[in-house]
């Protein structure tokens, strides 16, 4: 195996590790939201505890990136790719934190009386998971158009968030929602909206890895 082939193999393994981390946080988001809907405190607690696995994966990837940089001294596109990975794992770790935060809302809600549902909460969760998956897919395939599509999809997440806010506000005015539950639901929606922002960050770093330009389209 030539030096270049070995180096390419290391970069591919780095991508695989990143995808694994992404799959972990997507699973935690979906399970965290499910725990909230069903008030399943056992599931919520398990997600909170599993957040350490996301942190461990971040450390593992960061360590591997630094090893490659020190040993291979990559330049140009190779260096951009590794830099992008280092940035993306930070966003994935924050997404994992938000999944744990959603699960904490489930535990806080144990003594509330909830009977209010909004379909937008489920839709925003699916939209966020899709954005993360597509952002990572765009990285693996060097698909800049898909990365830009992820950035555009953040508008959908923002719209769902606004719809949830309006629905909760109307329910509060009509006294058809428990006050504590309204607060926790809004916090969950905000965590999901932030997850969408982190997915945009990942897409921005994909674009950087391909073009060498990092245009900040997100305030995070």
PDB file of C-alpha atoms in Angstrom:
ATOM      1  CA  UNK A   1       0.000   0.000   0.000  1.00  0.00           C
ATOM      2  CA  UNK A   2       1.408   3.381  -1.011  1.00  0.00           C
ATOM      3  CA  UNK A   3       1.734   6.288   1.406  1.00  0.00           C
ATOM      4  CA  UNK A   4      -1.155   8.105  -0.286  1.00  0.00           C
ATOM      5  CA  UNK A   5      -3.381   5.039  -0.152  1.00  0.00           C
ATOM      6  CA  UNK A   6      -2.654   4.627   3.550  1.00  0.00           C
ATOM      7  CA  UNK A   7      -3.406   8.295   4.184  1.00  0.00           C
ATOM      8  CA  UNK A   8      -6.672   8.065   2.236  1.00  0.00           C
ATOM      9  CA  UNK A   9      -7.611   5.026   4.320  1.00  0.00           C
ATOM     10  CA  UNK A  10      -7.056   7.033   7.511  1.00  0.00           C
ATOM     11  CA  UNK A  11      -9.249   9.849   6.204  1.00  0.00           C
ATOM     12  CA  UNK A  12     -12.011   7.384   5.299  1.00  0.00           C
ATOM     13  CA  UNK A  13     -11.856   5.899   8.794  1.00  0.00           C
ATOM     14  CA  UNK A  14     -12.176   9.423  10.164  1.00  0.00           C
ATOM     15  CA  UNK A  15     -15.349   9.910   8.127  1.00  0.00           C
ATOM     16  CA  UNK A  16     -16.741   6.598   9.381  1.00  0.00           C
ATOM     17  CA  UNK A  17     -16.129   7.667  12.987  1.00  0.00           C
ATOM     18  CA  UNK A  18     -17.887  10.975  12.302  1.00  0.00           C
ATOM     19  CA  UNK A  19     -20.903   9.189  10.798  1.00  0.00           C
ATOM     20  CA  UNK A  20     -21.047   6.913  13.847  1.00  0.00           C
ATOM     21  CA  UNK A  21     -21.127   9.949  16.121  1.00  0.00           C
ATOM     22  CA  UNK A  22     -23.848  11.499  13.971  1.00  0.00           C
ATOM     23  CA  UNK A  23     -25.938   8.328  14.127  1.00  0.00           C
ATOM     24  CA  UNK A  24     -25.605   8.353  17.908  1.00  0.00           C
ATOM     25  CA  UNK A  25     -26.902  11.899  18.328  1.00  0.00           C
ATOM     26  CA  UNK A  26     -29.776  11.381  15.865  1.00  0.00           C
ATOM     27  CA  UNK A  27     -30.852   8.326  17.868  1.00  0.00           C
ATOM     28  CA  UNK A  28     -30.637  10.320  21.089  1.00  0.00           C
ATOM     29  CA  UNK A  29     -32.743  13.153  19.621  1.00  0.00           C
ATOM     30  CA  UNK A  30     -35.493  10.777  18.517  1.00  0.00           C
ATOM     31  CA  UNK A  31     -35.476   8.864  21.795  1.00  0.00           C
ATOM     32  CA  UNK A  32     -35.338  12.066  23.826  1.00  0.00           C
ATOM     33  CA  UNK A  33     -38.399  13.447  22.086  1.00  0.00           C
ATOM     34  CA  UNK A  34     -40.181  10.103  22.439  1.00  0.00           C
ATOM     35  CA  UNK A  35     -39.458  10.124  26.170  1.00  0.00           C
ATOM     36  CA  UNK A  36     -40.986  13.609  26.346  1.00  0.00           C
ATOM     37  CA  UNK A  37     -44.144  12.585  24.498  1.00  0.00           C
ATOM     38  CA  UNK A  38     -44.667   9.459  26.579  1.00  0.00           C
ATOM     39  CA  UNK A  39     -43.332  10.874  29.859  1.00  0.00           C
ATOM     40  CA  UNK A  40     -40.983   7.883  29.989  1.00  0.00           C
ATOM     41  CA  UNK A  41     -38.538   8.919  32.694  1.00  0.00           C
ATOM     42  CA  UNK A  42     -36.597   5.635  32.425  1.00  0.00           C
ATOM     43  CA  UNK A  43     -35.912   6.232  28.735  1.00  0.00           C
ATOM     44  CA  UNK A  44     -35.060   9.853  29.477  1.00  0.00           C
ATOM     45  CA  UNK A  45     -32.565   8.859  32.163  1.00  0.00           C
ATOM     46  CA  UNK A  46     -30.895   6.355  29.848  1.00  0.00           C
ATOM     47  CA  UNK A  47     -30.365   9.062  27.209  1.00  0.00           C
ATOM     48  CA  UNK A  48     -28.878  11.419  29.778  1.00  0.00           C
ATOM     49  CA  UNK A  49     -26.461   8.691  30.833  1.00  0.00           C
ATOM     50  CA  UNK A  50     -25.601   7.773  27.222  1.00  0.00           C
ATOM     51  CA  UNK A  51     -24.558  11.352  26.490  1.00  0.00           C
ATOM     52  CA  UNK A  52     -21.145  10.421  27.872  1.00  0.00           C
ATOM     53  CA  UNK A  53     -20.764   8.035  24.911  1.00  0.00           C
ATOM     54  CA  UNK A  54     -21.124  10.996  22.552  1.00  0.00           C
ATOM     55  CA  UNK A  55     -18.479  12.875  24.531  1.00  0.00           C
ATOM     56  CA  UNK A  56     -16.163   9.871  24.366  1.00  0.00           C
ATOM     57  CA  UNK A  57     -16.619   9.640  20.603  1.00  0.00           C
ATOM     58  CA  UNK A  58     -15.819  13.335  20.261  1.00  0.00           C
ATOM     59  CA  UNK A  59     -12.597  12.836  22.229  1.00  0.00           C
ATOM     60  CA  UNK A  60     -11.671   9.772  20.168  1.00  0.00           C
ATOM     61  CA  UNK A  61     -12.113  11.631  16.866  1.00  0.00           C
ATOM     62  CA  UNK A  62     -10.328  14.734  18.141  1.00  0.00           C
ATOM     63  CA  UNK A  63      -7.391  12.605  19.264  1.00  0.00           C
ATOM     64  CA  UNK A  64      -7.221  10.877  15.875  1.00  0.00           C
ATOM     65  CA  UNK A  65      -7.332  14.223  14.031  1.00  0.00           C
ATOM     66  CA  UNK A  66      -4.445  15.557  16.082  1.00  0.00           C
ATOM     67  CA  UNK A  67      -2.457  12.359  15.519  1.00  0.00           C
ATOM     68  CA  UNK A  68      -2.915  12.668  11.749  1.00  0.00           C
ATOM     69  CA  UNK A  69      -1.973  16.353  11.762  1.00  0.00           C
ATOM     70  CA  UNK A  70       1.194  15.774  13.781  1.00  0.00           C
ATOM     71  CA  UNK A  71       2.308  12.699  11.860  1.00  0.00           C
ATOM     72  CA  UNK A  72       1.204  13.472   8.307  1.00  0.00           C
ATOM     73  CA  UNK A  73       1.372  17.292   8.331  1.00  0.00           C
ATOM     74  CA  UNK A  74      -1.477  17.536   5.800  1.00  0.00           C
ATOM     75  CA  UNK A  75      -1.908  20.569   3.565  1.00  0.00           C
ATOM     76  CA  UNK A  76      -4.540  22.068   1.267  1.00  0.00           C
ATOM     77  CA  UNK A  77      -7.717  19.994   0.913  1.00  0.00           C
ATOM     78  CA  UNK A  78      -6.568  17.292   3.337  1.00  0.00           C
ATOM     79  CA  UNK A  79      -5.974  19.854   6.059  1.00  0.00           C
ATOM     80  CA  UNK A  80      -9.339  21.479   5.348  1.00  0.00           C
ATOM     81  CA  UNK A  81     -11.060  18.122   5.709  1.00  0.00           C
ATOM     82  CA  UNK A  82      -9.469  17.430   9.094  1.00  0.00           C
ATOM     83  CA  UNK A  83     -10.171  20.985  10.270  1.00  0.00           C
ATOM     84  CA  UNK A  84     -13.809  20.562   9.240  1.00  0.00           C
ATOM     85  CA  UNK A  85     -14.062  17.294  11.173  1.00  0.00           C
ATOM     86  CA  UNK A  86     -12.703  18.977  14.311  1.00  0.00           C
ATOM     87  CA  UNK A  87     -15.328  21.693  13.986  1.00  0.00           C
ATOM     88  CA  UNK A  88     -18.190  19.320  13.170  1.00  0.00           C
ATOM     89  CA  UNK A  89     -17.629  17.076  16.182  1.00  0.00           C
ATOM     90  CA  UNK A  90     -18.032  20.143  18.401  1.00  0.00           C
ATOM     91  CA  UNK A  91     -21.470  20.764  16.895  1.00  0.00           C
ATOM     92  CA  UNK A  92     -22.398  17.084  17.160  1.00  0.00           C
ATOM     93  CA  UNK A  93     -21.403  17.100  20.824  1.00  0.00           C
ATOM     94  CA  UNK A  94     -23.622  20.125  21.435  1.00  0.00           C
ATOM     95  CA  UNK A  95     -26.472  18.370  19.643  1.00  0.00           C
ATOM     96  CA  UNK A  96     -25.968  15.430  21.986  1.00  0.00           C
ATOM     97  CA  UNK A  97     -26.144  17.827  24.927  1.00  0.00           C
ATOM     98  CA  UNK A  98     -29.458  19.194  23.648  1.00  0.00           C
ATOM     99  CA  UNK A  99     -30.846  15.661  23.293  1.00  0.00           C
ATOM    100  CA  UNK A 100     -29.946  15.127  26.953  1.00  0.00           C
ATOM    101  CA  UNK A 101     -31.533  18.489  27.810  1.00  0.00           C
ATOM    102  CA  UNK A 102     -34.787  17.377  26.169  1.00  0.00           C
ATOM    103  CA  UNK A 103     -34.671  14.207  28.248  1.00  0.00           C
ATOM    104  CA  UNK A 104     -34.223  16.267  31.397  1.00  0.00           C
ATOM    105  CA  UNK A 105     -37.469  18.072  30.574  1.00  0.00           C
ATOM    106  CA  UNK A 106     -39.200  14.680  30.677  1.00  0.00           C
ATOM    107  CA  UNK A 107     -37.958  14.080  34.208  1.00  0.00           C
ATOM    108  CA  UNK A 108     -38.920  17.590  35.319  1.00  0.00           C
ATOM    109  CA  UNK A 109     -42.431  17.010  33.947  1.00  0.00           C
ATOM    110  CA  UNK A 110     -43.257  13.982  36.066  1.00  0.00           C
ATOM    111  CA  UNK A 111     -45.672  15.914  38.282  1.00  0.00           C
ATOM    112  CA  UNK A 112     -47.317  18.068  35.613  1.00  0.00           C
ATOM    113  CA  UNK A 113     -50.716  17.499  34.024  1.00  0.00           C
ATOM    114  CA  UNK A 114     -50.191  17.459  30.297  1.00  0.00           C
ATOM    115  CA  UNK A 115     -52.932  17.058  27.738  1.00  0.00           C
ATOM    116  CA  UNK A 116     -51.725  19.389  25.008  1.00  0.00           C
ATOM    117  CA  UNK A 117     -50.270  18.136  21.751  1.00  0.00           C
ATOM    118  CA  UNK A 118     -48.985  19.927  18.686  1.00  0.00           C
ATOM    119  CA  UNK A 119     -48.006  18.054  15.532  1.00  0.00           C
ATOM    120  CA  UNK A 120     -45.312  20.645  14.846  1.00  0.00           C
ATOM    121  CA  UNK A 121     -43.258  19.262  17.746  1.00  0.00           C
ATOM    122  CA  UNK A 122     -42.978  15.922  15.982  1.00  0.00           C
ATOM    123  CA  UNK A 123     -42.329  17.602  12.643  1.00  0.00           C
ATOM    124  CA  UNK A 124     -39.509  19.776  13.964  1.00  0.00           C
ATOM    125  CA  UNK A 125     -37.855  16.700  15.494  1.00  0.00           C
ATOM    126  CA  UNK A 126     -37.961  14.840  12.169  1.00  0.00           C
ATOM    127  CA  UNK A 127     -36.703  17.916  10.314  1.00  0.00           C
ATOM    128  CA  UNK A 128     -33.718  18.290  12.654  1.00  0.00           C
ATOM    129  CA  UNK A 129     -32.769  14.617  12.349  1.00  0.00           C
ATOM    130  CA  UNK A 130     -33.003  14.909   8.555  1.00  0.00           C
ATOM    131  CA  UNK A 131     -30.770  17.999   8.515  1.00  0.00           C
ATOM    132  CA  UNK A 132     -28.052  16.279  10.539  1.00  0.00           C
ATOM    133  CA  UNK A 133     -28.185  13.163   8.378  1.00  0.00           C
ATOM    134  CA  UNK A 134     -28.022  15.177   5.153  1.00  0.00           C
ATOM    135  CA  UNK A 135     -25.208  17.390   6.435  1.00  0.00           C
ATOM    136  CA  UNK A 136     -23.063  14.344   7.182  1.00  0.00           C
ATOM    137  CA  UNK A 137     -24.026  12.727   3.883  1.00  0.00           C
ATOM    138  CA  UNK A 138     -22.946  15.881   2.054  1.00  0.00           C
ATOM    139  CA  UNK A 139     -19.571  15.669   3.798  1.00  0.00           C
ATOM    140  CA  UNK A 140     -18.943  12.022   2.960  1.00  0.00           C
ATOM    141  CA  UNK A 141     -19.948  12.539  -0.688  1.00  0.00           C
ATOM    142  CA  UNK A 142     -18.437  16.026  -1.145  1.00  0.00           C
ATOM    143  CA  UNK A 143     -21.918  17.156  -2.167  1.00  0.00           C
ATOM    144  CA  UNK A 144     -21.920  20.935  -1.877  1.00  0.00           C
ATOM    145  CA  UNK A 145     -25.473  21.264  -3.231  1.00  0.00           C
ATOM    146  CA  UNK A 146     -26.789  19.007  -0.482  1.00  0.00           C
ATOM    147  CA  UNK A 147     -24.907  21.091   2.085  1.00  0.00           C
ATOM    148  CA  UNK A 148     -26.647  24.221   0.809  1.00  0.00           C
ATOM    149  CA  UNK A 149     -29.970  22.357   0.918  1.00  0.00           C
ATOM    150  CA  UNK A 150     -29.399  21.688   4.625  1.00  0.00           C
ATOM    151  CA  UNK A 151     -28.863  25.397   5.205  1.00  0.00           C
ATOM    152  CA  UNK A 152     -32.102  26.234   3.389  1.00  0.00           C
ATOM    153  CA  UNK A 153     -34.003  23.626   5.407  1.00  0.00           C
ATOM    154  CA  UNK A 154     -33.268  25.548   8.595  1.00  0.00           C
ATOM    155  CA  UNK A 155     -36.072  27.910   7.572  1.00  0.00           C
ATOM    156  CA  UNK A 156     -38.478  24.974   7.913  1.00  0.00           C
ATOM    157  CA  UNK A 157     -37.262  24.291  11.451  1.00  0.00           C
ATOM    158  CA  UNK A 158     -37.571  27.970  12.353  1.00  0.00           C
ATOM    159  CA  UNK A 159     -41.129  28.051  10.990  1.00  0.00           C
ATOM    160  CA  UNK A 160     -42.105  25.001  13.048  1.00  0.00           C
ATOM    161  CA  UNK A 161     -40.637  26.665  16.129  1.00  0.00           C
ATOM    162  CA  UNK A 162     -42.714  29.795  15.535  1.00  0.00           C
ATOM    163  CA  UNK A 163     -45.843  27.689  15.026  1.00  0.00           C
ATOM    164  CA  UNK A 164     -45.217  25.878  18.317  1.00  0.00           C
ATOM    165  CA  UNK A 165     -44.742  29.204  20.099  1.00  0.00           C
ATOM    166  CA  UNK A 166     -48.008  30.519  18.696  1.00  0.00           C
ATOM    167  CA  UNK A 167     -49.900  27.331  19.548  1.00  0.00           C
ATOM    168  CA  UNK A 168     -48.619  27.364  23.129  1.00  0.00           C
ATOM    169  CA  UNK A 169     -49.392  31.080  23.518  1.00  0.00           C
ATOM    170  CA  UNK A 170     -52.960  30.510  22.319  1.00  0.00           C
ATOM    171  CA  UNK A 171     -53.351  27.552  24.671  1.00  0.00           C
ATOM    172  CA  UNK A 172     -52.127  29.641  27.606  1.00  0.00           C
ATOM    173  CA  UNK A 173     -54.614  32.399  26.772  1.00  0.00           C
ATOM    174  CA  UNK A 174     -57.463  29.884  26.688  1.00  0.00           C
ATOM    175  CA  UNK A 175     -56.222  28.100  29.835  1.00  0.00           C
ATOM    176  CA  UNK A 176     -56.106  24.813  27.927  1.00  0.00           C
ATOM    177  CA  UNK A 177     -52.530  23.929  28.842  1.00  0.00           C
ATOM    178  CA  UNK A 178     -50.787  23.275  32.131  1.00  0.00           C
ATOM    179  CA  UNK A 179     -48.443  26.209  32.827  1.00  0.00           C
ATOM    180  CA  UNK A 180     -45.460  24.028  33.736  1.00  0.00           C
ATOM    181  CA  UNK A 181     -45.995  21.820  30.713  1.00  0.00           C
ATOM    182  CA  UNK A 182     -46.164  24.897  28.479  1.00  0.00           C
ATOM    183  CA  UNK A 183     -42.774  26.002  29.793  1.00  0.00           C
ATOM    184  CA  UNK A 184     -41.174  22.597  29.282  1.00  0.00           C
ATOM    185  CA  UNK A 185     -42.665  22.229  25.800  1.00  0.00           C
ATOM    186  CA  UNK A 186     -41.241  25.598  24.777  1.00  0.00           C
ATOM    187  CA  UNK A 187     -37.834  24.638  26.142  1.00  0.00           C
ATOM    188  CA  UNK A 188     -37.906  21.384  24.170  1.00  0.00           C
ATOM    189  CA  UNK A 189     -38.879  23.302  21.024  1.00  0.00           C
ATOM    190  CA  UNK A 190     -36.026  25.756  21.602  1.00  0.00           C
ATOM    191  CA  UNK A 191     -33.519  22.928  22.045  1.00  0.00           C
ATOM    192  CA  UNK A 192     -34.711  21.460  18.747  1.00  0.00           C
ATOM    193  CA  UNK A 193     -34.437  24.838  17.028  1.00  0.00           C
ATOM    194  CA  UNK A 194     -30.853  25.082  18.285  1.00  0.00           C
ATOM    195  CA  UNK A 195     -30.147  21.581  16.992  1.00  0.00           C
ATOM    196  CA  UNK A 196     -31.189  22.825  13.555  1.00  0.00           C
ATOM    197  CA  UNK A 197     -28.717  25.686  13.911  1.00  0.00           C
ATOM    198  CA  UNK A 198     -25.917  23.240  14.722  1.00  0.00           C
ATOM    199  CA  UNK A 199     -26.826  21.188  11.640  1.00  0.00           C
ATOM    200  CA  UNK A 200     -26.387  24.377   9.613  1.00  0.00           C
ATOM    201  CA  UNK A 201     -22.966  24.853  11.201  1.00  0.00           C
ATOM    202  CA  UNK A 202     -21.996  21.350  10.095  1.00  0.00           C
ATOM    203  CA  UNK A 203     -23.143  22.111   6.539  1.00  0.00           C
ATOM    204  CA  UNK A 204     -21.076  25.311   6.562  1.00  0.00           C
ATOM    205  CA  UNK A 205     -17.971  23.307   7.470  1.00  0.00           C
ATOM    206  CA  UNK A 206     -18.738  20.864   4.667  1.00  0.00           C
ATOM    207  CA  UNK A 207     -18.705  23.792   2.258  1.00  0.00           C
ATOM    208  CA  UNK A 208     -15.403  24.941   3.764  1.00  0.00           C
ATOM    209  CA  UNK A 209     -13.853  21.495   3.306  1.00  0.00           C
ATOM    210  CA  UNK A 210     -14.778  21.589  -0.386  1.00  0.00           C
ATOM    211  CA  UNK A 211     -14.154  25.242  -1.299  1.00  0.00           C
ATOM    212  CA  UNK A 212     -11.775  26.543   1.356  1.00  0.00           C
ATOM    213  CA  UNK A 213     -14.238  29.338   2.199  1.00  0.00           C
ATOM    214  CA  UNK A 214     -16.127  29.492   5.479  1.00  0.00           C
ATOM    215  CA  UNK A 215     -19.139  31.732   5.155  1.00  0.00           C
ATOM    216  CA  UNK A 216     -20.912  32.063   8.488  1.00  0.00           C
ATOM    217  CA  UNK A 217     -24.617  31.839   7.700  1.00  0.00           C
ATOM    218  CA  UNK A 218     -25.608  31.045  11.270  1.00  0.00           C
ATOM    219  CA  UNK A 219     -25.307  33.184  14.433  1.00  0.00           C
ATOM    220  CA  UNK A 220     -24.205  30.265  16.646  1.00  0.00           C
TER     221      UNK A 220
END
